[in-house]
Amino acid sequence: MTKSPRVVVIGAGVVGSALADELTERGWTDVTVVDQGPLFAPGGSSSHAPGLVFQTNPSKTMTEFAAYTVRKLSGLTLDGQWCFRQVGGLEVATTEARWTDLRRKHGLATSWGVEAALLGPDECAARHPLLDPAAILGGLHVATDGLAKAVRAVEAQARRAIGRGARFLGGHTVVGIGRQDGRVTGVETDQGFIPAEIVVCAAGFWGPRIGRMAGLTVPLLPLAHQYAVTGQVAALAGVNDPALEAGRPILRHQDRDLYYREHGDRIGIGYYGHRPMPIDVDDIRPPGDMVMPSVLPFTEDDFAPAWRESVALLPDLSGTKVEEGMNGIFSFTPDGFPIMGEHRELAGFWVAEAVWVTHSAGVARAMAQWLVDGQPGTDVHECDLNRFEQVQLAPDFIEERGKQNFIEVYDIVHPLQPMEKPRPLRTSPFYPRQRELGAFFLEGTGWERPYWFESNAALPATVPARDEWSARYWSPIAAAEAAATRQRVAMYDMTPLKRLEVSGPGALAFLQRLTTNNLAKTVGSVTYTLMLGHDGGVRSDLTVARLAEHVFQVGANGPLDEDWMRRHLPADGVQVRDITAGTCCVGVWGPLARDLVQPLTRADFSHAGLKYFRATSAYLGEVPVTALRVSYVGELGWELYTSADLGLKLWDTLWAAGREHGVVAAGRSAFNSLRLEKGYRAWGIDMTTEHDPYEAGLGFAVRMDKGDFIGRAAIEGRTAETARRRLTCLTLDDPAAVVMGKEPVFAGGSAIGYVTSASYGYTVGRTVVYAWLPAALAAPGTALAVEYFGERLPATVAAEPLFDPQMERIRR
């Protein structure tokens, strides 16, 4: 039996104790958990957390984390006392907008396997009699939600870990991180050095301070959040067993940024409606006698609106008042997700930060799987430490986005809704021209991305009317831009897509080892390929152009691809360089693309001269370009790359030449519609590490005869025929119906899958949907339904691709 590594976990809160439990359960018993505070309430967020666990989340991953937390804590007790009470969760609506959103949230719960029910006002009041049914329109009830006793759960999990050999050390303040030759060697505390091969920072809002010791930016912002407890509520007197604390569902009144839980015959009230109160981590007091560092003085004036709204919703509160209150510190990140993963520059130093009690056991399990097995069983790309671009690690960015996430924590947030500040950050060289054309920008990874252009508003476009939700961040102009792409030619800004240059004598061997397709082709080849995890799950999809014998340009999905590559770099012979910022790209696509481009160059852009999935260097006018003949909209054309300093000249050259051909600038809204009509997948949306290539319909990008590659052994013997689930194309039967993504799919009366991507197909005249379905229900012609805000919309499985299945338009 292999000896387990020495592990030190920094932080004995709800994450650190859960991680120690999960690691020791898997046989890693040499685990030491250190904390500066006393055990088992060391003074972080979990020491004061009110413990409400609502499972449903727009993120499948976060819902799974919460569901596991519920399952695990429900099975724990401490000296006969409960750690989790499954009293249920109830979210109520007092506005039509919220009631509509609860119907959407019911769909999310169904997609992710959480049983939920929509209730009328009287049904809500029957479950929570303090509610005034006249004040609400209805609610969403999840019977398996409930109340975690955070400190008790910490100790219960810690005791289990201690029973397997772990040790917990309170009163040990971390003052440094040991390192040697790029690896962590242990943790320096004020009580001495503790050696370790693996260190995990689970220090909560102290995480940025520990991160600095390891040379790592931990992008979280500590913020104060108000929580108050009333005096005795007459209607609760003698109702609840004091040992059980609560008998009614935990309650959320998100229209007014409020939540509630029972404390015996009193009510606890949490409030997110006040001004953001950021806290500098270096100003937080250390633990000490009678000092709870995470609890700050209660600011009564900030809470006044919360009390008025609470009495309106729960009239019985009028007979009491707030008797206790605090401003408790919690962690917020720039995108609202936890931070998990290993430091790229210090091997063996891991973080599990910005994790609330709701997701704590789920995050701990994923971390334990990652450490012990090499990869979590749940896709965690939304939570990965290395997901952020460099600009997103600026202190001002972290603070601004953290505050905005606090403000929006209970808001109805549209899936396309961008953060408003700080913007703009990253702009392509074409940005001035795009603004002149009336671009409507949304933001992603700091980039300003055009979604449509008001300059195209006069172009003909006939599209069905949309409901209020799907009409947000959308314009019928997208239909005109899609039509122009199909009928003439359009220019797309592809600059925000991550570009990596892989070079050196060992570049080919390196990329062959990392990817599934065969890249050993001639200079000028372009190859679509996948990167797999060791378990065969799809980590990413890439487009790789061989520009010289030892130089490859890789079209990637984001920082995680670069991170994966750097972690697998050989000792010498290969360099990986992010060239995104220094370059730019215009996609020129449409049946007239060659008519636009060929007169600008002396290079041969004919079909014979530059075949599909080939690359060449050329001059367009005075501009040197690298042209890749690829198309993600299903039309003839090229991705044209040049250096950033020549970007504006490239745009102007193409625009001037395209005027006679009716060229338009087109945005991502049209792009998404066109790519779905063509059946092209988007990694992180349509497929993740939880899916293998054959399930995702990408078996064509796997060459099992090319030699070994990461993940090959795991997928040996698998085929599209052996897949038990499939990413499947559907179309909605009603040409006017629209869905957005993440909706549940039904066969008969049963939910059997969920939507990944969806967009109206302007060419095919109906909404195109991709969804994960059981293989038995993925045959073309199968009648199904997609639930959208509670309405079952008939849908039919379709053969893909819907548009140009013979590839005649691309290969002309």
Tab-separated table of N, CA, C and O in Angstrom, residues 741-792:
chain	number	residue	atom	x	y	z
A	741	GLY	N	-31.454	27.842	-22.561
A	741	GLY	CA	-30.405	26.968	-22.055
A	741	GLY	C	-30.630	26.630	-20.594
A	741	GLY	O	-31.153	27.434	-19.829
A	742	LYS	N	-30.278	25.393	-20.212
A	742	LYS	CA	-30.379	24.833	-18.857
A	742	LYS	C	-31.798	24.400	-18.502
A	742	LYS	O	-32.053	24.033	-17.354
A	743	GLU	N	-32.711	24.411	-19.475
A	743	GLU	CA	-34.081	23.950	-19.205
A	743	GLU	C	-34.130	22.417	-19.180
A	743	GLU	O	-33.345	21.748	-19.858
A	744	PRO	N	-35.073	21.843	-18.426
A	744	PRO	CA	-35.225	20.391	-18.415
A	744	PRO	C	-35.922	19.883	-19.678
A	744	PRO	O	-36.751	20.580	-20.267
A	745	VAL	N	-35.553	18.678	-20.075
A	745	VAL	CA	-36.163	18.011	-21.227
A	745	VAL	C	-36.982	16.839	-20.708
A	745	VAL	O	-36.519	16.082	-19.843
A	746	PHE	N	-38.177	16.687	-21.245
A	746	PHE	CA	-39.111	15.672	-20.768
A	746	PHE	C	-39.447	14.668	-21.864
A	746	PHE	O	-39.564	15.019	-23.047
A	747	ALA	N	-39.591	13.414	-21.445
A	747	ALA	CA	-40.180	12.370	-22.278
A	747	ALA	C	-41.392	11.868	-21.516
A	747	ALA	O	-41.263	11.358	-20.402
A	748	GLY	N	-42.581	12.037	-22.105
A	748	GLY	CA	-43.789	11.768	-21.334
A	748	GLY	C	-43.861	12.733	-20.176
A	748	GLY	O	-43.685	13.938	-20.332
A	749	GLY	N	-44.016	12.231	-18.967
A	749	GLY	CA	-44.079	13.117	-17.808
A	749	GLY	C	-42.804	13.159	-17.007
A	749	GLY	O	-42.790	13.733	-15.912
A	750	SER	N	-41.727	12.562	-17.529
A	750	SER	CA	-40.503	12.446	-16.748
A	750	SER	C	-39.389	13.308	-17.329
A	750	SER	O	-39.193	13.355	-18.548
A	751	ALA	N	-38.649	13.972	-16.436
A	751	ALA	CA	-37.474	14.728	-16.858
A	751	ALA	C	-36.353	13.751	-17.153
A	751	ALA	O	-36.002	12.922	-16.311
A	752	ILE	N	-35.772	13.837	-18.357
A	752	ILE	CA	-34.766	12.854	-18.767
A	752	ILE	C	-33.463	13.506	-19.239
A	752	ILE	O	-32.532	12.814	-19.657
A	753	GLY	N	-33.371	14.822	-19.184
A	753	GLY	CA	-32.158	15.488	-19.631
A	753	GLY	C	-32.261	16.980	-19.435
A	753	GLY	O	-33.219	17.482	-18.837
A	754	TYR	N	-31.280	17.699	-19.955
A	754	TYR	CA	-31.280	19.149	-19.814
A	754	TYR	C	-30.615	19.784	-21.028
A	754	TYR	O	-29.774	19.182	-21.696
A	755	VAL	N	-31.018	21.028	-21.298
A	755	VAL	CA	-30.508	21.786	-22.432
A	755	VAL	C	-29.141	22.372	-22.083
A	755	VAL	O	-28.912	22.844	-20.965
A	756	THR	N	-28.242	22.337	-23.052
A	756	THR	CA	-26.954	23.014	-22.899
A	756	THR	C	-27.013	24.359	-23.621
A	756	THR	O	-27.079	25.407	-23.012
A	757	SER	N	-26.993	24.323	-24.951
A	757	SER	CA	-27.065	25.544	-25.764
A	757	SER	C	-28.395	25.609	-26.485
A	757	SER	O	-28.969	24.576	-26.856
A	758	ALA	N	-28.858	26.821	-26.724
A	758	ALA	CA	-30.077	27.017	-27.510
A	758	ALA	C	-30.034	28.385	-28.160
A	758	ALA	O	-29.524	29.344	-27.579
A	759	SER	N	-30.537	28.474	-29.358
A	759	SER	CA	-30.645	29.757	-30.044
A	759	SER	C	-31.649	29.602	-31.170
A	759	SER	O	-31.815	28.505	-31.728
A	760	TYR	N	-32.305	30.689	-31.501
A	760	TYR	CA	-33.179	30.633	-32.663
A	760	TYR	C	-32.318	30.444	-33.908
A	760	TYR	O	-31.324	31.153	-34.098
A	761	GLY	N	-32.673	29.482	-34.746
A	761	GLY	CA	-31.966	29.245	-35.997
A	761	GLY	C	-32.618	30.060	-37.101
A	761	GLY	O	-33.669	29.671	-37.623
A	762	TYR	N	-32.027	31.181	-37.435
A	762	TYR	CA	-32.669	32.093	-38.392
A	762	TYR	C	-32.731	31.498	-39.794
A	762	TYR	O	-33.627	31.833	-40.571
A	763	THR	N	-31.830	30.589	-40.113
A	763	THR	CA	-31.853	29.941	-41.429
A	763	THR	C	-32.893	28.836	-41.476
A	763	THR	O	-33.619	28.699	-42.476
A	764	VAL	N	-32.974	28.037	-40.406
A	764	VAL	CA	-33.898	26.898	-40.399
A	764	VAL	C	-35.292	27.292	-39.919
A	764	VAL	O	-36.236	26.502	-40.027
A	765	GLY	N	-35.432	28.479	-39.358
A	765	GLY	CA	-36.757	28.989	-39.022
A	765	GLY	C	-37.369	28.419	-37.763
A	765	GLY	O	-38.602	28.409	-37.629
A	766	ARG	N	-36.560	28.003	-36.821
A	766	ARG	CA	-37.063	27.541	-35.516
A	766	ARG	C	-35.899	27.460	-34.537
A	766	ARG	O	-34.733	27.526	-34.950
A	767	THR	N	-36.225	27.304	-33.268
A	767	THR	CA	-35.172	27.264	-32.250
A	767	THR	C	-34.438	25.934	-32.296
A	767	THR	O	-35.046	24.863	-32.344
A	768	VAL	N	-33.106	26.039	-32.270
A	768	VAL	CA	-32.225	24.880	-32.249
A	768	VAL	C	-31.743	24.674	-30.812
A	768	VAL	O	-31.302	25.621	-30.154
A	769	VAL	N	-31.840	23.450	-30.356
A	769	VAL	CA	-31.514	23.114	-28.973
A	769	VAL	C	-30.532	21.957	-28.969
A	769	VAL	O	-30.710	20.992	-29.722
A	770	TYR	N	-29.520	22.050	-28.141
A	770	TYR	CA	-28.679	20.882	-27.853
A	770	TYR	C	-28.906	20.496	-26.400
A	770	TYR	O	-28.992	21.358	-25.527
A	771	ALA	N	-29.000	19.184	-26.169
A	771	ALA	CA	-29.341	18.702	-24.834
A	771	ALA	C	-28.689	17.359	-24.584
A	771	ALA	O	-28.470	16.571	-25.518
A	772	TRP	N	-28.389	17.104	-23.318
A	772	TRP	CA	-27.918	15.782	-22.911
A	772	TRP	C	-29.125	14.891	-22.654
A	772	TRP	O	-29.989	15.215	-21.844
A	773	LEU	N	-29.146	13.754	-23.378
A	773	LEU	CA	-30.272	12.826	-23.303
A	773	LEU	C	-29.761	11.391	-23.178
A	773	LEU	O	-28.648	11.087	-23.630
A	774	PRO	N	-30.574	10.499	-22.632
A	774	PRO	CA	-30.231	9.076	-22.707
A	774	PRO	C	-30.124	8.656	-24.166
A	774	PRO	O	-30.907	9.100	-25.016
A	775	ALA	N	-29.161	7.801	-24.476
A	775	ALA	CA	-28.938	7.412	-25.866
A	775	ALA	C	-30.191	6.812	-26.498
A	775	ALA	O	-30.442	7.001	-27.699
A	776	ALA	N	-30.991	6.122	-25.694
A	776	ALA	CA	-32.194	5.486	-26.240
A	776	ALA	C	-33.214	6.493	-26.738
A	776	ALA	O	-34.101	6.147	-27.528
A	777	LEU	N	-33.117	7.749	-26.292
A	777	LEU	CA	-34.074	8.776	-26.708
A	777	LEU	C	-33.441	9.789	-27.664
A	777	LEU	O	-34.031	10.837	-27.931
A	778	ALA	N	-32.264	9.481	-28.194
A	778	ALA	CA	-31.542	10.426	-29.042
A	778	ALA	C	-31.727	10.158	-30.529
A	778	ALA	O	-31.052	10.778	-31.352
A	779	ALA	N	-32.635	9.264	-30.884
A	779	ALA	CA	-32.841	8.951	-32.301
A	779	ALA	C	-33.652	10.053	-32.971
A	779	ALA	O	-34.653	10.530	-32.407
A	780	PRO	N	-33.258	10.475	-34.179
A	780	PRO	CA	-34.034	11.498	-34.899
A	780	PRO	C	-35.496	11.103	-35.027
A	780	PRO	O	-35.828	9.940	-35.277
A	781	GLY	N	-36.351	12.083	-34.824
A	781	GLY	CA	-37.785	11.861	-34.890
A	781	GLY	C	-38.438	11.643	-33.540
A	781	GLY	O	-39.671	11.689	-33.427
A	782	THR	N	-37.650	11.421	-32.484
A	782	THR	CA	-38.205	11.202	-31.151
A	782	THR	C	-38.895	12.468	-30.656
A	782	THR	O	-38.326	13.558	-30.691
A	783	ALA	N	-40.130	12.316	-30.204
A	783	ALA	CA	-40.904	13.453	-29.702
A	783	ALA	C	-40.613	13.654	-28.222
A	783	ALA	O	-40.747	12.727	-27.414
A	784	LEU	N	-40.219	14.874	-27.866
A	784	LEU	CA	-39.903	15.225	-26.488
A	784	LEU	C	-40.531	16.578	-26.176
A	784	LEU	O	-41.323	17.098	-26.957
A	785	ALA	N	-40.193	17.147	-25.040
A	785	ALA	CA	-40.658	18.487	-24.687
A	785	ALA	C	-39.586	19.172	-23.858
A	785	ALA	O	-38.869	18.526	-23.084
A	786	VAL	N	-39.482	20.481	-24.029
A	786	VAL	CA	-38.564	21.303	-23.247
A	786	VAL	C	-39.404	22.246	-22.400
A	786	VAL	O	-40.281	22.942	-22.923
A	787	GLU	N	-39.143	22.263	-21.079
A	787	GLU	CA	-39.932	23.111	-20.193
A	787	GLU	C	-39.303	24.489	-20.077
A	787	GLU	O	-38.132	24.628	-19.725
A	788	TYR	N	-40.101	25.507	-20.377
A	788	TYR	CA	-39.626	26.893	-20.349
A	788	TYR	C	-40.592	27.698	-19.496
A	788	TYR	O	-41.763	27.860	-19.844
A	789	PHE	N	-40.140	28.143	-18.322
A	789	PHE	CA	-40.973	28.881	-17.374
A	789	PHE	C	-42.277	28.126	-17.084
A	789	PHE	O	-43.355	28.706	-17.023
A	790	GLY	N	-42.152	26.810	-16.921
A	790	GLY	CA	-43.293	25.993	-16.536
A	790	GLY	C	-44.119	25.470	-17.686
A	790	GLY	O	-45.003	24.632	-17.475
A	791	GLU	N	-43.859	25.917	-18.906
A	791	GLU	CA	-44.630	25.464	-20.058
A	791	GLU	C	-43.841	24.404	-20.819
A	791	GLU	O	-42.666	24.592	-21.136
A	792	ARG	N	-44.487	23.292	-21.135
A	792	ARG	CA	-43.848	22.223	-21.891
A	792	ARG	C	-43.979	22.524	-23.388
A	792	ARG	O	-45.093	22.531	-23.942
